[in-house]
PDB file of C-alpha atoms in Angstrom:
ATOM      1  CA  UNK A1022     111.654  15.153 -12.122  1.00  0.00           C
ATOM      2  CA  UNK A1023     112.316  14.585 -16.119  1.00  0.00           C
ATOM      3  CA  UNK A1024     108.926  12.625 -16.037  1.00  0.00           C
ATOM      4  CA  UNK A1025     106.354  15.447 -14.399  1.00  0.00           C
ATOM      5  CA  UNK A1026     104.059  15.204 -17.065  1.00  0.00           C
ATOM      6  CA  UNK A1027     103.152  11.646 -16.363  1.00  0.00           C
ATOM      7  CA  UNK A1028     102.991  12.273 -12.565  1.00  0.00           C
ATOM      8  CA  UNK A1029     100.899  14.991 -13.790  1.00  0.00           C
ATOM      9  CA  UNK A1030      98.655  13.049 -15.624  1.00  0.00           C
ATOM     10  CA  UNK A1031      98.097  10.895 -12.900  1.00  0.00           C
ATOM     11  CA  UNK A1032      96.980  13.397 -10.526  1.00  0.00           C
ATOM     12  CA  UNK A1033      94.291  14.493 -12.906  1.00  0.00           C
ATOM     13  CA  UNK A1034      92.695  11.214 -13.265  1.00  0.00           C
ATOM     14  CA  UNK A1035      93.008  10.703  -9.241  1.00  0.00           C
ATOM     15  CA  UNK A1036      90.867  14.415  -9.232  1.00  0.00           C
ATOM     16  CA  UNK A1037      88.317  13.685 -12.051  1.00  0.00           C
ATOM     17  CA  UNK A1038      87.909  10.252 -10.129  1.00  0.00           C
ATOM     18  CA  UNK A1039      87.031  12.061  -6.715  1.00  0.00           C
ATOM     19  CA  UNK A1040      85.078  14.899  -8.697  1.00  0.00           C
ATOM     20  CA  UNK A1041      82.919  11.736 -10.522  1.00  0.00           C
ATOM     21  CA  UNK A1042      82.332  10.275  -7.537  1.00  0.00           C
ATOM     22  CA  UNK A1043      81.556  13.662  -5.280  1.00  0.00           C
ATOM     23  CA  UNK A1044      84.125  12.994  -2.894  1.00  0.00           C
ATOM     24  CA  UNK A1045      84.278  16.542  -1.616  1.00  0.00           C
ATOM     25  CA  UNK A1046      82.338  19.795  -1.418  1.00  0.00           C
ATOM     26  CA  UNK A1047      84.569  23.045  -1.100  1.00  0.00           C
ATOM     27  CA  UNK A1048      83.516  25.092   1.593  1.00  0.00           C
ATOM     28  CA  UNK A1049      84.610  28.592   2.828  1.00  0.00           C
ATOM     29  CA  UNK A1050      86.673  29.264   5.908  1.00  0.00           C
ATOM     30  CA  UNK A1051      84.326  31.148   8.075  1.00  0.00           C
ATOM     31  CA  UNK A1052      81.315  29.452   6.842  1.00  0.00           C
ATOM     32  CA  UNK A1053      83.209  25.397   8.525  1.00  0.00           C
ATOM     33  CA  UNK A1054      82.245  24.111  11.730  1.00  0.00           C
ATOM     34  CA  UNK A1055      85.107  24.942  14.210  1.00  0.00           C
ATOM     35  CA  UNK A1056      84.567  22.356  16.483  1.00  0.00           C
ATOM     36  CA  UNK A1057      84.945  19.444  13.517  1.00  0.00           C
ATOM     37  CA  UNK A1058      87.967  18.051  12.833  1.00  0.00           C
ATOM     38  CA  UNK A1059      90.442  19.869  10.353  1.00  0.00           C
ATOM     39  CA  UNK A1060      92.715  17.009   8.815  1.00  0.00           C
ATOM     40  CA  UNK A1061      95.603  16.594   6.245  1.00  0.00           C
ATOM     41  CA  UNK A1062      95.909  13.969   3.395  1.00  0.00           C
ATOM     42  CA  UNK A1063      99.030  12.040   2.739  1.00  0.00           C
ATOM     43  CA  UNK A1064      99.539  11.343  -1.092  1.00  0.00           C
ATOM     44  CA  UNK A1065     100.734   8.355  -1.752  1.00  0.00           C
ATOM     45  CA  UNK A1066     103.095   8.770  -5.283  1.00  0.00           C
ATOM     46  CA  UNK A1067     103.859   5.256  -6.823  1.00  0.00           C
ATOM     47  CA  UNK A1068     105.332   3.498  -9.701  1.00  0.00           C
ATOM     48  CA  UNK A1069     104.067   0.373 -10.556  1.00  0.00           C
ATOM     49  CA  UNK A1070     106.230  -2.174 -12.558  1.00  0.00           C
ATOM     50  CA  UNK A1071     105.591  -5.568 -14.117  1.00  0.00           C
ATOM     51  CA  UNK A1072     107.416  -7.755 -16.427  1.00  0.00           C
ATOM     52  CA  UNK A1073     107.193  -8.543 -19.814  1.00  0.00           C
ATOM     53  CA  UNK A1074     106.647 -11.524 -21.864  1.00  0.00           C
ATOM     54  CA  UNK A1075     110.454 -11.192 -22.281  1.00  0.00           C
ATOM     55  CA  UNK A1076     111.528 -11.099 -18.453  1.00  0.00           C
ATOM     56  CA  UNK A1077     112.273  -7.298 -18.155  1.00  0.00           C
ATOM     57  CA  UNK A1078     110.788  -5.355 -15.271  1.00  0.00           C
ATOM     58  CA  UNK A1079     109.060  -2.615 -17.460  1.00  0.00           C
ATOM     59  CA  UNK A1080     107.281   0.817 -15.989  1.00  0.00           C
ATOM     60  CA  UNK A1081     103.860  -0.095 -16.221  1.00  0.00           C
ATOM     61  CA  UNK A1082     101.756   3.066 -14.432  1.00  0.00           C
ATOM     62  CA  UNK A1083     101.879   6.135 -12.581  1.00  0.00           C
ATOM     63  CA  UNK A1084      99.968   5.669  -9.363  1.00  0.00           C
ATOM     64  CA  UNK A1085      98.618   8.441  -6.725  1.00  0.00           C
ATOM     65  CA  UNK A1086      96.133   7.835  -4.167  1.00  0.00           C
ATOM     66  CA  UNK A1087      95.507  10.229  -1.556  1.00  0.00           C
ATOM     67  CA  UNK A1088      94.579   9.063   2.459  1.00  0.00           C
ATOM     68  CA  UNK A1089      93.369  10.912   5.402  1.00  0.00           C
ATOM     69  CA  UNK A1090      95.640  11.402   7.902  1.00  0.00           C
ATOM     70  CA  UNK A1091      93.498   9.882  11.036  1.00  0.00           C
ATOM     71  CA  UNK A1092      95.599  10.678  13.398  1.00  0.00           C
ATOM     72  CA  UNK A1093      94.201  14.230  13.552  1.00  0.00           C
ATOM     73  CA  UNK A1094      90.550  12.502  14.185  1.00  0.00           C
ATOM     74  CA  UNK A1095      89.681  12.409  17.480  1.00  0.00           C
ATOM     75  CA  UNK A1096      88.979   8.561  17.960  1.00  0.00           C
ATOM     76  CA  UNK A1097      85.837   9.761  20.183  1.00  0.00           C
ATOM     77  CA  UNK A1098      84.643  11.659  17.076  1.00  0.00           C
ATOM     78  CA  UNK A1099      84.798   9.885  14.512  1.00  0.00           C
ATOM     79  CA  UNK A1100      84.498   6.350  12.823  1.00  0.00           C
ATOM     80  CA  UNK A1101      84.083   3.503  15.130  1.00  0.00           C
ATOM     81  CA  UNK A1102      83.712   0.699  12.002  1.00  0.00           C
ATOM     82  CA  UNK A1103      87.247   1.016  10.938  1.00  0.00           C
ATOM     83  CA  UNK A1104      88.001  -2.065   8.622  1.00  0.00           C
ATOM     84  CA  UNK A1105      91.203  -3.300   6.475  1.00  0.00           C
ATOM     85  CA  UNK A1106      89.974  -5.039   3.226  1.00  0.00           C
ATOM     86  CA  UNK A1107      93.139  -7.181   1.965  1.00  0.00           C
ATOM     87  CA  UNK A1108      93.603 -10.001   0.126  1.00  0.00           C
ATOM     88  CA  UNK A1109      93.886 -12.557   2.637  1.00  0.00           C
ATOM     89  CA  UNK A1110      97.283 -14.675   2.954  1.00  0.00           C
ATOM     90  CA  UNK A1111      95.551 -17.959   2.595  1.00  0.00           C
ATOM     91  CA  UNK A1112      93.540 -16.373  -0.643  1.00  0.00           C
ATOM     92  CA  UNK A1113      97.293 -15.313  -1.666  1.00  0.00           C
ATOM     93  CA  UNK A1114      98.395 -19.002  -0.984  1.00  0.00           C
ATOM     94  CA  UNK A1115      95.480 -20.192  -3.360  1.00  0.00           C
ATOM     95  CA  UNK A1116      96.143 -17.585  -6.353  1.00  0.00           C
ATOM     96  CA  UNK A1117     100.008 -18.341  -6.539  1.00  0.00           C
ATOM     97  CA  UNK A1118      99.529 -22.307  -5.922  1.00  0.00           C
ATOM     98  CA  UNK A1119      96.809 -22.188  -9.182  1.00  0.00           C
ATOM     99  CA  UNK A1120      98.879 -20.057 -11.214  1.00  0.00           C
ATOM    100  CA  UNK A1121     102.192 -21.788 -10.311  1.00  0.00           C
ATOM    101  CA  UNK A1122     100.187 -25.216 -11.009  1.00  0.00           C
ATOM    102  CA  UNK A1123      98.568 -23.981 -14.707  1.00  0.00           C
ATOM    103  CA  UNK A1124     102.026 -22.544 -15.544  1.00  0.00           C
ATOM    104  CA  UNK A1125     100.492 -18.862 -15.835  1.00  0.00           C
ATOM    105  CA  UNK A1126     102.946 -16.488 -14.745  1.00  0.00           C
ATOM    106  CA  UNK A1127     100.965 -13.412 -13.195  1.00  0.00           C
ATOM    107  CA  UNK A1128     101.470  -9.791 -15.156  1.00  0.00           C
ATOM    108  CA  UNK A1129     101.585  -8.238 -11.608  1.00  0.00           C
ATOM    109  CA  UNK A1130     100.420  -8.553  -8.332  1.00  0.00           C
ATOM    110  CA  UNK A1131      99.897  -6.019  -5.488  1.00  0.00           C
ATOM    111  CA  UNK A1132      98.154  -7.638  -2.228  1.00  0.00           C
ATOM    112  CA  UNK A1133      99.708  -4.564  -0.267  1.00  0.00           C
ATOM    113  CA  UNK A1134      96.948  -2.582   2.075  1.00  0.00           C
ATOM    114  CA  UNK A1135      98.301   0.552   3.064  1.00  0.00           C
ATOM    115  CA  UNK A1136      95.673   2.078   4.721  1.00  0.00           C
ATOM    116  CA  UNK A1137      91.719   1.666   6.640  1.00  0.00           C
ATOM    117  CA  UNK A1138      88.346   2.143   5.375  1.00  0.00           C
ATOM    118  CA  UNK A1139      85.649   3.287   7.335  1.00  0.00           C
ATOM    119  CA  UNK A1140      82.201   4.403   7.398  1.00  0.00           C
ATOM    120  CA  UNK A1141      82.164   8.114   8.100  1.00  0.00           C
ATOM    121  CA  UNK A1142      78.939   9.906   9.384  1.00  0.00           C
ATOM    122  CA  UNK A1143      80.124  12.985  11.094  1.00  0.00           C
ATOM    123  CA  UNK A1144      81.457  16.314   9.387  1.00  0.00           C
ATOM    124  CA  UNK A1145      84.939  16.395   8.922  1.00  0.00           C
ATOM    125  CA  UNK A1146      86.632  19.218   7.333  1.00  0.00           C
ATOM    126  CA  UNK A1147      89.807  18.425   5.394  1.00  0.00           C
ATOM    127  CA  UNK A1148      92.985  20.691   3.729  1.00  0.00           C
ATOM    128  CA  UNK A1149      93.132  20.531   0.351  1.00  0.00           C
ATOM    129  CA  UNK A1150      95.596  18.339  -1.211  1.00  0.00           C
ATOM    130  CA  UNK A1151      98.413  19.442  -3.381  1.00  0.00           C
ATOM    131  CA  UNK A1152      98.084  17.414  -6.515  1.00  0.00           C
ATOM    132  CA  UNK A1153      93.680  19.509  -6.442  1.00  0.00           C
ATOM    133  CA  UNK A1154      95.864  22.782  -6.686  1.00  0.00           C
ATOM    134  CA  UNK A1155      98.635  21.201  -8.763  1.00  0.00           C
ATOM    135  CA  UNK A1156      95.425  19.841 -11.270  1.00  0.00           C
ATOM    136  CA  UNK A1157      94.014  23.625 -11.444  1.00  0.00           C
ATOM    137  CA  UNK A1158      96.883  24.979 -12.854  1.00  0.00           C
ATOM    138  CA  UNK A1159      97.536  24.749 -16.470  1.00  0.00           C
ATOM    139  CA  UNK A1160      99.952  22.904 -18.057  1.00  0.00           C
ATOM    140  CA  UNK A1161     101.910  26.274 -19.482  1.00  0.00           C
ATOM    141  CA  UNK A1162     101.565  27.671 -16.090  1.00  0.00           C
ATOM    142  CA  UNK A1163     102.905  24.348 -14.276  1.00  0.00           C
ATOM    143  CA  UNK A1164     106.088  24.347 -17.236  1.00  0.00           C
ATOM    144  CA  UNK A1165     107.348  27.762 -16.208  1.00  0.00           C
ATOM    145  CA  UNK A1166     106.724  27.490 -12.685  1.00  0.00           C
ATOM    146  CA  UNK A1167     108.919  23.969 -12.800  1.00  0.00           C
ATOM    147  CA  UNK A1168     111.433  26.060 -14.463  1.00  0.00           C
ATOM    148  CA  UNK A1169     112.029  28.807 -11.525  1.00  0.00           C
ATOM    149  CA  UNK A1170     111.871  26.139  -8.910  1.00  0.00           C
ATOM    150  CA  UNK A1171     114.662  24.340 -10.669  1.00  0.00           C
ATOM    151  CA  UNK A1172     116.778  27.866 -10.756  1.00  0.00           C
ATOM    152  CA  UNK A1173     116.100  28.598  -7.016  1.00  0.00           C
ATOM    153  CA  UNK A1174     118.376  27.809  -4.149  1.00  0.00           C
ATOM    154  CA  UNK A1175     118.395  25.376  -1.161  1.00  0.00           C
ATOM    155  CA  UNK A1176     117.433  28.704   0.421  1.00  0.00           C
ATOM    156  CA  UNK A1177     115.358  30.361  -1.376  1.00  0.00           C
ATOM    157  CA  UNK A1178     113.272  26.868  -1.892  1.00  0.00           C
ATOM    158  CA  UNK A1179     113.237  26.186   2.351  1.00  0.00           C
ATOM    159  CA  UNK A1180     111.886  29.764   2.872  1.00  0.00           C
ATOM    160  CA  UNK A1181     108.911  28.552   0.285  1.00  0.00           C
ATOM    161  CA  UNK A1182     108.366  25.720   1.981  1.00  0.00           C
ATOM    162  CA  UNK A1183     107.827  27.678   5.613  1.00  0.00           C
ATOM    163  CA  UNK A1184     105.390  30.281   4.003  1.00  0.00           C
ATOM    164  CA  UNK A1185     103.210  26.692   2.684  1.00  0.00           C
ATOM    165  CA  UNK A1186     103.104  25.669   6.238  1.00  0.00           C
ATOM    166  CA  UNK A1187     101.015  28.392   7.618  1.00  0.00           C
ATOM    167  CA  UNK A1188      97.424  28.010   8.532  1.00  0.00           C
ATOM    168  CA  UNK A1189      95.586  30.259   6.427  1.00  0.00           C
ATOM    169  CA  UNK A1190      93.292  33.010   7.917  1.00  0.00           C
ATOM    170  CA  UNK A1191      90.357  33.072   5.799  1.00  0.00           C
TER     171      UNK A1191
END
């Protein structure tokens, strides 16, 4: 990926964002709770785009945001206020109408909701995911390691990808 360092960049923010707002607390393997709920995140990698005062469609951002996976929560468990906040169509409706009427041509607009919120009161235990690893490395470290990847195989790189898969022990 020629532009790593930006995608790079953006995980960083995403991680000093969660580490300002104490999103997580690292906790040892034998010291979790084995009967609460181990889940997975899904990042979600994006480029956002808008267009210029001269019509192009220009690059505007790098984007990650990371969700739990709740399909590994047991629905018994866990959060029974699940909510969607969106923008509404008819708010949608009103936005585009007003800018369409004043002749303002909005720089972007995203009124996509990709995912649930909800209010979480039980322990859940979660894997740590890959751009909080990826953001602990340093940047040499991350150059030369890009570097091998790019010189390994189809083989070599599927045989990597089975030893990541594995639960770890401790």
């Amino acid at each position: 990926m020629p532009d790593w360092r930006k995608w790079l960049e953006c995980a960083r923010k995403e991680m000093k964002g969660w580490q300002d707002d104490g999103v997580y607390k690292s906790v040892k393997w034998e010291d979790m709770d084995k009967s609460a709920p181990l889940i997975r995140f899904i990042e979600i990698w994006t480029r956002k785009y808008m267009t210029n005062l001269q019509g192009e469609v220009v690059l505007e951002k790098y984007k990650l945001r990371c969700a739990a996976m709740g399909n590994f929560i047991n629905h018994l468990y866990s959060a029974f206020e699940v909510y969607a906040p969106s923008c509404g169509a008819d708010a949608t409706r009103v936005f585009l109408a007003v800018s369409v009427e004043s002749s303002h041509t909005p720089r972007s607009l995203d009124v996509s909701q990709a995912y649930t919120n909800a209010k979480e009161e039980n322990l859940i235990y979660s894997i740590p995911p890959t751009f909080a690893v990826l953001c602990a490395m340093d940047d040499e470290f991350l150059e030369e390691f890009r570097k091998t990847l790019l010189e390994m195989s189809d083989k070599e790189l599927r045989a990597m990808g089975d030893v990541t898969k594995k639960r770890p022990d401790s």
